[in-house]
C-alpha positions as protocol buffer text, in pm:
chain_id: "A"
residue {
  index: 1
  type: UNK
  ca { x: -1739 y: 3183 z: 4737 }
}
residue {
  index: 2
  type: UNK
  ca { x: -1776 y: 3129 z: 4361 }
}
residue {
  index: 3
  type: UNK
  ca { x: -1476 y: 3008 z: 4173 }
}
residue {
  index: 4
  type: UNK
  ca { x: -1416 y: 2963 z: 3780 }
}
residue {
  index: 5
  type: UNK
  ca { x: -1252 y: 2616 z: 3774 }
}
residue {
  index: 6
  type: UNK
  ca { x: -1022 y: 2570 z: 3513 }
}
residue {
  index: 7
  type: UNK
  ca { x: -981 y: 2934 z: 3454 }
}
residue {
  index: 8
  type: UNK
  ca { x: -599 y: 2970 z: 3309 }
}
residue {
  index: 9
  type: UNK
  ca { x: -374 y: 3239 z: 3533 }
}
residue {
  index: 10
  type: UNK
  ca { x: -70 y: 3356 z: 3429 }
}
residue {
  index: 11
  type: UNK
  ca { x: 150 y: 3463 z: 3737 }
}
residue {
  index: 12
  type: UNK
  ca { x: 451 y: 3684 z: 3694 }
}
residue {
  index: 13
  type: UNK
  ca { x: 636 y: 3688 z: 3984 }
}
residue {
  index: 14
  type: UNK
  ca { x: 1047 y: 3681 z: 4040 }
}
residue {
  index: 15
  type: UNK
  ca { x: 987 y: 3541 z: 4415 }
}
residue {
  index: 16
  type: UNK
  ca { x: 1001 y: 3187 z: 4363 }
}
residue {
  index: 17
  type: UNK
  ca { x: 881 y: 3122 z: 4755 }
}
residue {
  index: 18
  type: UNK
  ca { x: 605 y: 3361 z: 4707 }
}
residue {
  index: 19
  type: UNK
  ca { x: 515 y: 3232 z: 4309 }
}
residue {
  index: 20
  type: UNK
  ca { x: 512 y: 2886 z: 4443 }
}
residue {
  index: 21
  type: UNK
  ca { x: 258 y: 2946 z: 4750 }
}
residue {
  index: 22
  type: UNK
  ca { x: -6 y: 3141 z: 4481 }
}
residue {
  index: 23
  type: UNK
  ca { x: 56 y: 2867 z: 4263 }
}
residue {
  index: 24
  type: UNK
  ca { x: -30 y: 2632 z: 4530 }
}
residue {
  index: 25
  type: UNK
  ca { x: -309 y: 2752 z: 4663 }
}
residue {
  index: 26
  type: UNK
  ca { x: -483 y: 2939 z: 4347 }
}
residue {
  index: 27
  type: UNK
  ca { x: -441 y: 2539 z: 4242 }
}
residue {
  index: 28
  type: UNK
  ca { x: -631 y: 2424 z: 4548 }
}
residue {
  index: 29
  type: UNK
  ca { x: -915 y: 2686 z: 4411 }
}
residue {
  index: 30
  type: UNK
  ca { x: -911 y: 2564 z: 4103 }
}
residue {
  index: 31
  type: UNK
  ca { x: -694 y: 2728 z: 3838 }
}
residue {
  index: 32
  type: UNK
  ca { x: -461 y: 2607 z: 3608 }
}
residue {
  index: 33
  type: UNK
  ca { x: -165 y: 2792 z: 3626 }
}
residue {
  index: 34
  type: UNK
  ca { x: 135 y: 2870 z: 3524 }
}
residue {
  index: 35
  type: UNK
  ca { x: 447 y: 3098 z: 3631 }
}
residue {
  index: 36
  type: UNK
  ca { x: 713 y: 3310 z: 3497 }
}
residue {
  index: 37
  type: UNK
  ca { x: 979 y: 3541 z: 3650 }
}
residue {
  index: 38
  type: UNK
  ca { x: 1083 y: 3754 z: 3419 }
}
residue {
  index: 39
  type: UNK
  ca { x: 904 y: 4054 z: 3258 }
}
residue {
  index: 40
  type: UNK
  ca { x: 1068 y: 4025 z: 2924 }
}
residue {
  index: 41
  type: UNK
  ca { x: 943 y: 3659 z: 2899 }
}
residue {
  index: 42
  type: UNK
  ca { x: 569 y: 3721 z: 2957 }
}
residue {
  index: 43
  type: UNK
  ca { x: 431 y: 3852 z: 2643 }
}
residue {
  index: 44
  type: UNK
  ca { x: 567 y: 3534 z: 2426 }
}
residue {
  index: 45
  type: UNK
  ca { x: 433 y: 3268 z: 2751 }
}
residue {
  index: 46
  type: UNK
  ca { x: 72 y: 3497 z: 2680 }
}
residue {
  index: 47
  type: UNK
  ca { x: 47 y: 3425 z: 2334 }
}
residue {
  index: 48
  type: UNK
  ca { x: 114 y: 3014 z: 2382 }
}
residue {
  index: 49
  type: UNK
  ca { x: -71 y: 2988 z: 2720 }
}
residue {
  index: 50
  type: UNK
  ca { x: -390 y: 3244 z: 2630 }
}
residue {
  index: 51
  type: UNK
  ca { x: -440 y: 3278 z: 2980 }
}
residue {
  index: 52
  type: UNK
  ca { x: -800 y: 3418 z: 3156 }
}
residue {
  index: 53
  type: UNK
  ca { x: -612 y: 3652 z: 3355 }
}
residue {
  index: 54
  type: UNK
  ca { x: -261 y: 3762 z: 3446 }
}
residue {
  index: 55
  type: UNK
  ca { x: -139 y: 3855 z: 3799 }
}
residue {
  index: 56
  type: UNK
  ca { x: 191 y: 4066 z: 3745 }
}
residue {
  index: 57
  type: UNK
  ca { x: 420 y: 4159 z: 4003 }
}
residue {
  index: 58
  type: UNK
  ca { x: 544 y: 4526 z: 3929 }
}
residue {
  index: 59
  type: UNK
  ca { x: 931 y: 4513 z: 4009 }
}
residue {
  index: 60
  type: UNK
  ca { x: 1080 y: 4221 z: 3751 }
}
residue {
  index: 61
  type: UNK
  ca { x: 1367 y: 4137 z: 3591 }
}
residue {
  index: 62
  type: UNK
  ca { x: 1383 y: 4209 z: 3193 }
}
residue {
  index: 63
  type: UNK
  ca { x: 1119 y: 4405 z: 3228 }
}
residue {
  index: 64
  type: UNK
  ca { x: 913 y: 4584 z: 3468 }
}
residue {
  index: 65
  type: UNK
  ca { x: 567 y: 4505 z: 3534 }
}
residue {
  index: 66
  type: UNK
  ca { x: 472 y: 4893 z: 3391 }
}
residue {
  index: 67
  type: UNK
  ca { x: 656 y: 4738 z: 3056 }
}
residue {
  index: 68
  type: UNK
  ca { x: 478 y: 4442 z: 3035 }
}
residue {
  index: 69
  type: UNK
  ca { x: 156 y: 4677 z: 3074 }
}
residue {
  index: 70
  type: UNK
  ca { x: 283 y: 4874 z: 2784 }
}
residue {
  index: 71
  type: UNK
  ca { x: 373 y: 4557 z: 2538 }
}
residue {
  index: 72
  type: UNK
  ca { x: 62 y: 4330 z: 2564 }
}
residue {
  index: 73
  type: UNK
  ca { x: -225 y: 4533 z: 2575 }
}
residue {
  index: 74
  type: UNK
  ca { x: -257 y: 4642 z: 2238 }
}
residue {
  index: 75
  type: UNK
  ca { x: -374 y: 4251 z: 2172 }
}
residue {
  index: 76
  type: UNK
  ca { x: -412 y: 4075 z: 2511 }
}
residue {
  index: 77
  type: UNK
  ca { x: -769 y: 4176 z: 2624 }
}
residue {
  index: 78
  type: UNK
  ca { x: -803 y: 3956 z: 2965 }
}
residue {
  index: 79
  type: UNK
  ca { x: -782 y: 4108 z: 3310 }
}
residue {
  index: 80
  type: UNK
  ca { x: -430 y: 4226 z: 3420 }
}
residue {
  index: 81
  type: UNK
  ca { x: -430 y: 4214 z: 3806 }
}
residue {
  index: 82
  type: UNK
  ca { x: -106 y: 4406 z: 3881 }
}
residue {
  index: 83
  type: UNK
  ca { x: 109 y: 4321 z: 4215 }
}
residue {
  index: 84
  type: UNK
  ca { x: 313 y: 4591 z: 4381 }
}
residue {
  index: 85
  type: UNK
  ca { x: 468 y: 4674 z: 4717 }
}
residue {
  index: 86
  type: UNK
  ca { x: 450 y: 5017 z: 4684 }
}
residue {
  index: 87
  type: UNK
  ca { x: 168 y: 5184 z: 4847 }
}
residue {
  index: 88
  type: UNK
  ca { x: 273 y: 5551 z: 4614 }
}
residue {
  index: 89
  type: UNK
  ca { x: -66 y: 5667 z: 4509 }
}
residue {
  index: 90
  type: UNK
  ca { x: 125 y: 5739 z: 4185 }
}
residue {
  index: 91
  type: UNK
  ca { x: 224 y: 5396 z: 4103 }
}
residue {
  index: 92
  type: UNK
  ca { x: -121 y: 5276 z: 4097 }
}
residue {
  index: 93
  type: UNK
  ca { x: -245 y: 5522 z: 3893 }
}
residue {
  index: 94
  type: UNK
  ca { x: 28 y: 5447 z: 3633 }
}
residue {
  index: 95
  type: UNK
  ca { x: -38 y: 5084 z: 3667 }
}
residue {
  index: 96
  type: UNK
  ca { x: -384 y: 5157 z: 3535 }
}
residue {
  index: 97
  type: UNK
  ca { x: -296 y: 5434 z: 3317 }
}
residue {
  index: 98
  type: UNK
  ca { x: -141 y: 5128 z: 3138 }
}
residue {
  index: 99
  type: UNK
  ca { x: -381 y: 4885 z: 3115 }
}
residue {
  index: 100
  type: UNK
  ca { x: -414 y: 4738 z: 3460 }
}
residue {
  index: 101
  type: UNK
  ca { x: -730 y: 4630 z: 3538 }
}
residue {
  index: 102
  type: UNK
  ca { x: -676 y: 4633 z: 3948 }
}
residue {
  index: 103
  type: UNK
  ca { x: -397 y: 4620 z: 4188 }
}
residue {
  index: 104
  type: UNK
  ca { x: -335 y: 4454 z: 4502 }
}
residue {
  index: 105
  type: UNK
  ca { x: -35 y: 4597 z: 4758 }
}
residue {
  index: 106
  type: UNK
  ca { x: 192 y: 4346 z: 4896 }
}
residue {
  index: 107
  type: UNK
  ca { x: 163 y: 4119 z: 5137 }
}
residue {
  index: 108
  type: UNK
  ca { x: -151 y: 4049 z: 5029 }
}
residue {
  index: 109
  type: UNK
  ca { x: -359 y: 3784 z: 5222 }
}
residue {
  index: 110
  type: UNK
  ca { x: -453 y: 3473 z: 4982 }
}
residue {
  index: 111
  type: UNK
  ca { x: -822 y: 3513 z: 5052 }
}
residue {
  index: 112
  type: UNK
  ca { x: -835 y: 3915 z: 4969 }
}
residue {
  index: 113
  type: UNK
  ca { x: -589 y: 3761 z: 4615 }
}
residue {
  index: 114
  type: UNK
  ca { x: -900 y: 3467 z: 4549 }
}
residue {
  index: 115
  type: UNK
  ca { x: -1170 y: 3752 z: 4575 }
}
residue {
  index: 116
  type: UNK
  ca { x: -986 y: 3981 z: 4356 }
}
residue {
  index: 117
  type: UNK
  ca { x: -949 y: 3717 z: 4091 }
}
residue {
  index: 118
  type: UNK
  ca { x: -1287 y: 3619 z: 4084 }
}
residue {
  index: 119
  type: UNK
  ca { x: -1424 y: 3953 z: 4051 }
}
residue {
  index: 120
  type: UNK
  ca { x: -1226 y: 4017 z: 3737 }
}
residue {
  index: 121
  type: UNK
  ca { x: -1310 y: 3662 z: 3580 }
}
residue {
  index: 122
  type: UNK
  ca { x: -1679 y: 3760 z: 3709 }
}
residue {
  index: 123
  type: UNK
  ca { x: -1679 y: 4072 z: 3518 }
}
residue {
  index: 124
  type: UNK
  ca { x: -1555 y: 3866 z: 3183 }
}
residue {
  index: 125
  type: UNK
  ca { x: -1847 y: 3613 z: 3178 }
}
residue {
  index: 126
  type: UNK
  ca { x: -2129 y: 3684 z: 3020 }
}
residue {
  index: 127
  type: UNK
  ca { x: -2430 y: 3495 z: 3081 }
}
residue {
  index: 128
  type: UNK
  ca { x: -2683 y: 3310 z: 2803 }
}
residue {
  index: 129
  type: UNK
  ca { x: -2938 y: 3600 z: 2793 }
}
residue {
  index: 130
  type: UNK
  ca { x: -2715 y: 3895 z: 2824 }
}
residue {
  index: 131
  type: UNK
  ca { x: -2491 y: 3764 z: 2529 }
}
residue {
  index: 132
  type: UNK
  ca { x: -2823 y: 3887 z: 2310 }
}
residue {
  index: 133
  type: UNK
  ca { x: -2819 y: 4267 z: 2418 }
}
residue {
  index: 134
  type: UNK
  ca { x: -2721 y: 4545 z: 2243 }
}
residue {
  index: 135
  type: UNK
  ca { x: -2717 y: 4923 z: 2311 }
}
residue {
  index: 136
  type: UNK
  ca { x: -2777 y: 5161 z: 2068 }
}
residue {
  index: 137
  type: UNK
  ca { x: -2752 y: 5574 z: 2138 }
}
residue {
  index: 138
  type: UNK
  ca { x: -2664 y: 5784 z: 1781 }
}
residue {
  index: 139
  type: UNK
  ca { x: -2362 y: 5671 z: 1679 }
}
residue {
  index: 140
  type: UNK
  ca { x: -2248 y: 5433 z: 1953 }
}
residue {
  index: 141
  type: UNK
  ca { x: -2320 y: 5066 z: 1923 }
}
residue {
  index: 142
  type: UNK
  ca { x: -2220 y: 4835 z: 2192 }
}
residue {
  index: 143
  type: UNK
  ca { x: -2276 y: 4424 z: 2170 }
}
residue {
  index: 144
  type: UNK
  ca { x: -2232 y: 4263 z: 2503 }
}
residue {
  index: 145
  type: UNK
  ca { x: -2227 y: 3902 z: 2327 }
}
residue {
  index: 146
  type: UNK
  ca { x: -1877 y: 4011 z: 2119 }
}
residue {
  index: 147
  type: UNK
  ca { x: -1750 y: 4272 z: 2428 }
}
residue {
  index: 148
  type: UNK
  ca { x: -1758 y: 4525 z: 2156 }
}
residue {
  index: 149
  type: UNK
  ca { x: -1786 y: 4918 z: 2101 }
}
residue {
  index: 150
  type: UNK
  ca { x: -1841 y: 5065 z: 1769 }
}
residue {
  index: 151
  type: UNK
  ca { x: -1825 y: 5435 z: 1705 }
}
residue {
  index: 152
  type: UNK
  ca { x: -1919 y: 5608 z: 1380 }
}
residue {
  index: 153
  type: UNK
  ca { x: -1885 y: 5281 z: 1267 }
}
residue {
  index: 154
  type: UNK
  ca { x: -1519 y: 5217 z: 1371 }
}
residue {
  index: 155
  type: UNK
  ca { x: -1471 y: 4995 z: 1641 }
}
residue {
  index: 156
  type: UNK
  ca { x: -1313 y: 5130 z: 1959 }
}
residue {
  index: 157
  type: UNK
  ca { x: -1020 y: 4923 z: 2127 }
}
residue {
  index: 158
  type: UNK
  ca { x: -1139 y: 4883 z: 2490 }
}
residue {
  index: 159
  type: UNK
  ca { x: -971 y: 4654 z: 2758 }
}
residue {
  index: 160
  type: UNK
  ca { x: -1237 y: 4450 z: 2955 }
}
residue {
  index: 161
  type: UNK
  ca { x: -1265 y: 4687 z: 3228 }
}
residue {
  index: 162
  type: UNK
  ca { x: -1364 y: 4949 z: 3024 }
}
residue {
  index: 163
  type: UNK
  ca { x: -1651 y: 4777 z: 2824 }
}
residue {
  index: 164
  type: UNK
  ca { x: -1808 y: 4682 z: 3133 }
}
residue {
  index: 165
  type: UNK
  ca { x: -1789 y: 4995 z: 3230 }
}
residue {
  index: 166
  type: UNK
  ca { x: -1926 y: 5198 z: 2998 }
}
residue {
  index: 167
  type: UNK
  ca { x: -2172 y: 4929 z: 2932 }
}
residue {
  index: 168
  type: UNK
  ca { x: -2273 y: 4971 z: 3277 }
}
residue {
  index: 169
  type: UNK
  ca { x: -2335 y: 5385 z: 3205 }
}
residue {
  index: 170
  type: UNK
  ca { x: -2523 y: 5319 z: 2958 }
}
residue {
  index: 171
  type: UNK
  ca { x: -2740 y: 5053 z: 3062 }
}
residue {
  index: 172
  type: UNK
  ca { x: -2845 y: 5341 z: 3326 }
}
residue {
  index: 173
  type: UNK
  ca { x: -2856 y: 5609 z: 3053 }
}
residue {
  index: 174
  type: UNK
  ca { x: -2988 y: 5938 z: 3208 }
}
residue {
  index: 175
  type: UNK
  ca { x: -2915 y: 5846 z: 3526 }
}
residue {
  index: 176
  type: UNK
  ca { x: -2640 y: 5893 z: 3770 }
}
residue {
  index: 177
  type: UNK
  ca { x: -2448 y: 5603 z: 3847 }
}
residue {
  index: 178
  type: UNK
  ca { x: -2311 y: 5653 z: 4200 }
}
residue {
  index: 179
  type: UNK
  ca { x: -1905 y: 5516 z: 4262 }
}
residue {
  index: 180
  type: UNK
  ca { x: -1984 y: 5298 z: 4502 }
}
residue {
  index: 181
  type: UNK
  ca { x: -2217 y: 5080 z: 4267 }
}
residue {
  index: 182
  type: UNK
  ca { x: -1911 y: 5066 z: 4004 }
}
residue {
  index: 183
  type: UNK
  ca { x: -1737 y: 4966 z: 4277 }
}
residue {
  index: 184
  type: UNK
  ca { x: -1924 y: 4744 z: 4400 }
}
residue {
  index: 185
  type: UNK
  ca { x: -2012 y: 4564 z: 4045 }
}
residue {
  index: 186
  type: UNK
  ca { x: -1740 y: 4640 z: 3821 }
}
residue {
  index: 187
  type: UNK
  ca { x: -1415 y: 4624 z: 4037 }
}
residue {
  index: 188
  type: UNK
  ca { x: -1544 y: 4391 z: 4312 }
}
residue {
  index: 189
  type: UNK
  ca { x: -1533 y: 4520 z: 4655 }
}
residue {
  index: 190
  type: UNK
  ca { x: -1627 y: 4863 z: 4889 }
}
residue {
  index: 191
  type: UNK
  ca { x: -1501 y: 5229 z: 4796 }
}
residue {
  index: 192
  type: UNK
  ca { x: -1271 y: 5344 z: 5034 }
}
residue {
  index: 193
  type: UNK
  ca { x: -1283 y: 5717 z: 4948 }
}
residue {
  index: 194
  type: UNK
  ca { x: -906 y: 5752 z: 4821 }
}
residue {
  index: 195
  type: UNK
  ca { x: -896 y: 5453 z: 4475 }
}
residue {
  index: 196
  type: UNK
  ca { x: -915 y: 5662 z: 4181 }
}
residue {
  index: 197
  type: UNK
  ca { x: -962 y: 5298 z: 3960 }
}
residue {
  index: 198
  type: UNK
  ca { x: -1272 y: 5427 z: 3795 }
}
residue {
  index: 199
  type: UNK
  ca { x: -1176 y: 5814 z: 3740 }
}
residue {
  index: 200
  type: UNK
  ca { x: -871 y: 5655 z: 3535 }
}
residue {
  index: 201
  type: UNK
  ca { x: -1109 y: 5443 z: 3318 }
}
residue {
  index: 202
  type: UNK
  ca { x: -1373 y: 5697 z: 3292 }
}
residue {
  index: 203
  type: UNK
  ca { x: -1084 y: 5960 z: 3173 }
}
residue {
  index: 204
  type: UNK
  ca { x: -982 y: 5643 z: 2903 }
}
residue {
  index: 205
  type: UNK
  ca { x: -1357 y: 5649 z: 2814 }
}
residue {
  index: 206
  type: UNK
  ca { x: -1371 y: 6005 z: 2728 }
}
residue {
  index: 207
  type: UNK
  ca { x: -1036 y: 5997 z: 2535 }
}
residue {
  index: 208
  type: UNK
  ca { x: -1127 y: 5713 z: 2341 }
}
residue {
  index: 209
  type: UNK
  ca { x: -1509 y: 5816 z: 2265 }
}
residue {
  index: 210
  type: UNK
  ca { x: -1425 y: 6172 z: 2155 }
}
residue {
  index: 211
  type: UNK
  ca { x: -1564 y: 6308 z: 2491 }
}
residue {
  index: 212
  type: UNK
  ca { x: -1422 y: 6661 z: 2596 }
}
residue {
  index: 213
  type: UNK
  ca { x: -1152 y: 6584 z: 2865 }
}
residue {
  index: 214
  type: UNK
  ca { x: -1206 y: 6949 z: 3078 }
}
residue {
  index: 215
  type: UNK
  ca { x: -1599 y: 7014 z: 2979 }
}
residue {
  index: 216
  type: UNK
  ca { x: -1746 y: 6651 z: 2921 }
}
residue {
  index: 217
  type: UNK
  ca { x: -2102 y: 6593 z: 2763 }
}
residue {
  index: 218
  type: UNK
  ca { x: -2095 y: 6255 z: 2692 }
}
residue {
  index: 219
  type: UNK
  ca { x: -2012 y: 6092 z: 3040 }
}
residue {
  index: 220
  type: UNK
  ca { x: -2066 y: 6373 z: 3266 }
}
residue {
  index: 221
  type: UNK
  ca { x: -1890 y: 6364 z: 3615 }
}
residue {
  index: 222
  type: UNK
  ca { x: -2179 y: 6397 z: 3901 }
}
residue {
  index: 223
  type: UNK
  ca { x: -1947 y: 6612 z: 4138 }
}
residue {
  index: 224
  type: UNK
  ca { x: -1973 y: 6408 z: 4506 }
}
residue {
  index: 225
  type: UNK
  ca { x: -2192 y: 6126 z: 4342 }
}
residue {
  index: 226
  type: UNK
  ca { x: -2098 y: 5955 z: 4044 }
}
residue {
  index: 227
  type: UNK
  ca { x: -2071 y: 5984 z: 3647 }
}
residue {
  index: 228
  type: UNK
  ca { x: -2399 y: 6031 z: 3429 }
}
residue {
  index: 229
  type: UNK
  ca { x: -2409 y: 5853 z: 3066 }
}
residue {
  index: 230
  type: UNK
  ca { x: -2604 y: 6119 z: 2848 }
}
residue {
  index: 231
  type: UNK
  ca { x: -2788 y: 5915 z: 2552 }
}
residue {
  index: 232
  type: UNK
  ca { x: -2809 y: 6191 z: 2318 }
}
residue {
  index: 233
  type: UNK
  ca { x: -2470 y: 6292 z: 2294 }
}
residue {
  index: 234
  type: UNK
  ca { x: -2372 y: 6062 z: 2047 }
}
């Protein structure tokens, strides 16, 4: 198992019991970490303790966990890995809509919690010879060493999730990049068929790169198979 000691975790839960046995054992792992229990609290705790990544509870006092989505993602650019009982196929989807980066349904066993995290802190790290790529197609410019995307010279707000992403399409530029592998690489475990994580971020993609929503040409869905990065559409 590969752990990033030290990492910092914010954990917003209003479960004190439950709070204090993460705490306790994402310690054991590890982490520094701190907690708060109400939603309305979180985004001024953020700013003082910069945490690596967040694991937020949805249902909160003050504010929901949805809210909290809503208020710190225009600046806070670490992985938001979002808590929730309800199973509502709807719920996630909103979660992510909002900036969620994954979700885990309640009660969650500690081990399945540990893998999650790492996946997501995986996903931020960049190693020594990757920070030195760049990607170049028309108009699109993205530097893996800064996490950023620039398009017609403007640079496009992306959360993590969605660089690595669409720095994963177009590392594999005219070729179809099958689910499973994003999957796999990107979110951190096995495609089960029904999570529709990656057709939310792919949709953001498309939205934010100036991509046609209903008749796409830029990242082109491979119906059955996976999405296809075309390098001269930009």
């Amino acid at each position: 198992m590969e752990y990033f000691l030290m990492a910092k975790i914010l954990l917003v839960e209003d479960d004190a019991r439950l709070a204090g046995l993460v705490q306790s054992f994402l310690v054991q792992h590890g982490f520094s970490v701190q907690q708060q229990s109400r939603g309305d609290l979180v985004a001024e705790q953020c700013k003082q303790f910069q945490p690596d990544l967040i694991v937020l509870d949805l249902m909160l006092p003050g504010l929901d966990g949805f809210g909290v989505c809503r208020q710190i993602r225009p600046w806070y650019k670490g992985p938001v890995l979002m808590l929730t009982a309800k199973q509502s196929d709807i719920d996630q989807v909103l979660g992510l809509e909002l900036g969620a980066d994954d979700y885990v349904i309640k009660p969650v066993e500690p081990r399945v919690l540990l893998a999650r995290i790492n996946a997501l802190l995986r996903r931020t790290q960049v190693s020594p010879q990757a920070e030195q790529q760049e990607l170049a197609f028309g108009r699109l410019l993205l530097k893996q060493r800064s996490r950023e995307a620039w398009f017609d010279k403007n640079l496009v707000e992306l959360t993590s999730y969605e660089f690595d992403l669409l720095w994963m399409l177009a590392r594999h530029a005219g070729q179809t990049v099958k689910r499973e592998a994003i999957h796999q690489q990107i979110i951190g475990r096995e495609y089960d068929g029904l999570d529709r994580t990656v057709d939310v971020r792919v949709s953001h993609l498309r939205r934010k790169l100036g991509d046609n929503a209903e008749v796409p040409f830029r990242i082109k869905t491979v119906w059955g198979k996976g999405y296809l990065f075309v390098a001269d559409a930009w």
